[in-house]
């Protein structure tokens, strides 16, 4: 029987177990939004996971929407990430970077020259941005020109190339959680009338062009994708999520990607609050390796892998608080609780100071 501790190959990436670290924003980047030695220590501590997916990492200056998120678009950032990949590889782990563009989930304070954030359509999200000077209402973004969308697919590929230079084993295209690519996919945020809006075929076009561009640059076996069909995070929705995402998954089959990382429901929300969606149908449509995510513990994760519902399981909070989660699972040991006060601040506190099991 397949268990969480059995190895698996996701495209070109060979994992020693099926316990994946989910992408988690931690806001500890240093000067120039570059990863520091502390960031390298944090990921290095977690390298017994079969695969680490890094925190979401902007592909260009316009892709930033939060303070101190590490990018993958400058020399300084590439050099910073080299320390991270080295720490993980020295400890025998694997690591892929999550490529991010926040789209409208930003604020002029966080944009080059105080410009408006960009999005498929000029629709303001409800809520507030976290800026360097406190919370500020989101603004109405500027709708991208058609020609800019085509150029952005190339920006993703350049970031993927930067990731290879930084030593990553792969990349994950972040197409979930109400950020730019999801804003194109879902009907509530995409009112375009060109070939990138309207029908689900048109709403999926940008994502498919990004995958094409990234796969041509670094090879499909190093590329994964994150989708979150029904998350309500960042004020987003779709009039027919089942239809939209069955279409998307059918189309991404042709790329033969390393994995699909599927966030069920809304990140962090308990299962009884998830909007309805038939994940088994996506599993049946998708031909590649599937990582399921959101709220799993050892027993529920082991069940999904044993039954074949998933090939691997991603853990966020559990790996955040338990750098040696794999060993704790093996031993059936007790788990540290996350320090929720220090998720997004605190430097080393609540970051690299979670205790390991005694040897
Ligand atoms: C966040 O910074 O809150 C965040 C970033 C990326 C996600 C989800 C949440 O996918």
Coordinates of N, CA, C and O in Angstrom, one line a residue, residues 20 56 58 85 90 99 103 108 150 159 171-172 196 205 253 263 274 286 321 341 349 352-353 359:
X20 N 4.6 17.2 1.3 CA 5.1 18.4 0.6 C 4.8 19.6 1.5 O 3.8 19.7 2.2
X56 N 5.1 32.4 -1.9 CA 4.8 33.1 -3.2 C 5.9 34.2 -3.4 O 6.1 35.0 -2.6
X58 N 7.2 37.1 -6.2 CA 6.9 37.9 -7.3 C 7.9 37.8 -8.5 O 9.1 37.8 -8.3
X85 N 18.5 27.5 -1.8 CA 18.5 26.2 -2.4 C 19.7 25.3 -1.9 O 19.6 24.1 -1.8
X90 N 21.9 20.8 0.6 CA 22.9 20.2 1.5 C 22.3 19.3 2.5 O 23.0 18.3 2.9
X99 N 5.9 30.9 -8.3 CA 6.0 32.2 -9.1 C 4.7 32.9 -9.0 O 3.6 32.4 -9.4
X103 N -1.5 40.8 -9.2 CA -2.5 41.5 -10.0 C -3.1 42.7 -9.1 O -2.3 43.5 -8.6
X108 N -0.9 51.2 -4.7 CA 0.2 52.1 -5.3 C 1.4 52.2 -4.4 O 2.5 52.3 -4.9
X150 N 0.5 39.6 -23.4 CA 1.5 38.7 -24.1 C 2.9 38.8 -23.5 O 3.6 37.8 -23.4
X159 N 11.4 34.7 -15.1 CA 11.5 34.4 -13.7 C 11.8 32.9 -13.5 O 12.6 32.5 -12.6
X171 N 9.6 24.9 -10.5 CA 8.8 26.1 -10.2 C 7.3 25.7 -10.1 O 6.9 24.7 -10.7
X172 N 6.6 26.4 -9.3 CA 5.1 26.3 -9.3 C 4.5 27.6 -9.8 O 4.7 28.6 -9.2
X196 N -8.8 37.4 -24.2 CA -8.5 37.0 -22.8 C -9.7 37.1 -21.9 O -9.5 36.9 -20.7
X205 N -6.9 31.5 -21.4 CA -5.9 31.7 -22.4 C -4.5 32.2 -21.8 O -3.5 31.6 -22.2
X253 N -3.5 19.2 -19.2 CA -3.0 17.8 -19.4 C -1.9 17.8 -20.5 O -1.0 17.0 -20.5
X263 N -5.6 23.3 -4.1 CA -6.1 23.8 -2.8 C -7.6 23.7 -2.8 O -8.3 24.3 -3.6
X274 N -16.0 25.0 3.1 CA -15.7 25.0 1.7 C -16.9 25.1 0.8 O -17.9 24.4 1.1
X286 N -7.6 14.8 -14.6 CA -6.2 15.1 -14.7 C -5.3 13.9 -14.8 O -5.5 12.9 -14.1
X321 N 5.2 24.8 11.9 CA 5.5 24.7 13.3 C 6.4 23.5 13.6 O 6.8 23.4 14.8
X341 N 0.7 34.6 16.1 CA 1.0 36.1 16.3 C 2.3 36.4 15.4 O 2.5 37.6 15.1
X349 N 11.8 34.7 15.5 CA 10.8 34.2 16.5 C 9.6 33.7 15.7 O 9.1 34.4 14.9
X352 N 12.3 30.3 12.9 CA 13.4 29.3 12.9 C 13.5 28.7 14.3 O 14.5 27.9 14.5
X353 N 12.7 29.1 15.3 CA 12.9 28.6 16.6 C 11.9 27.6 17.1 O 11.8 27.3 18.3
X359 N 16.8 13.9 19.9 CA 17.3 12.8 19.1 C 17.0 11.5 19.8 O 17.0 11.4 21.0

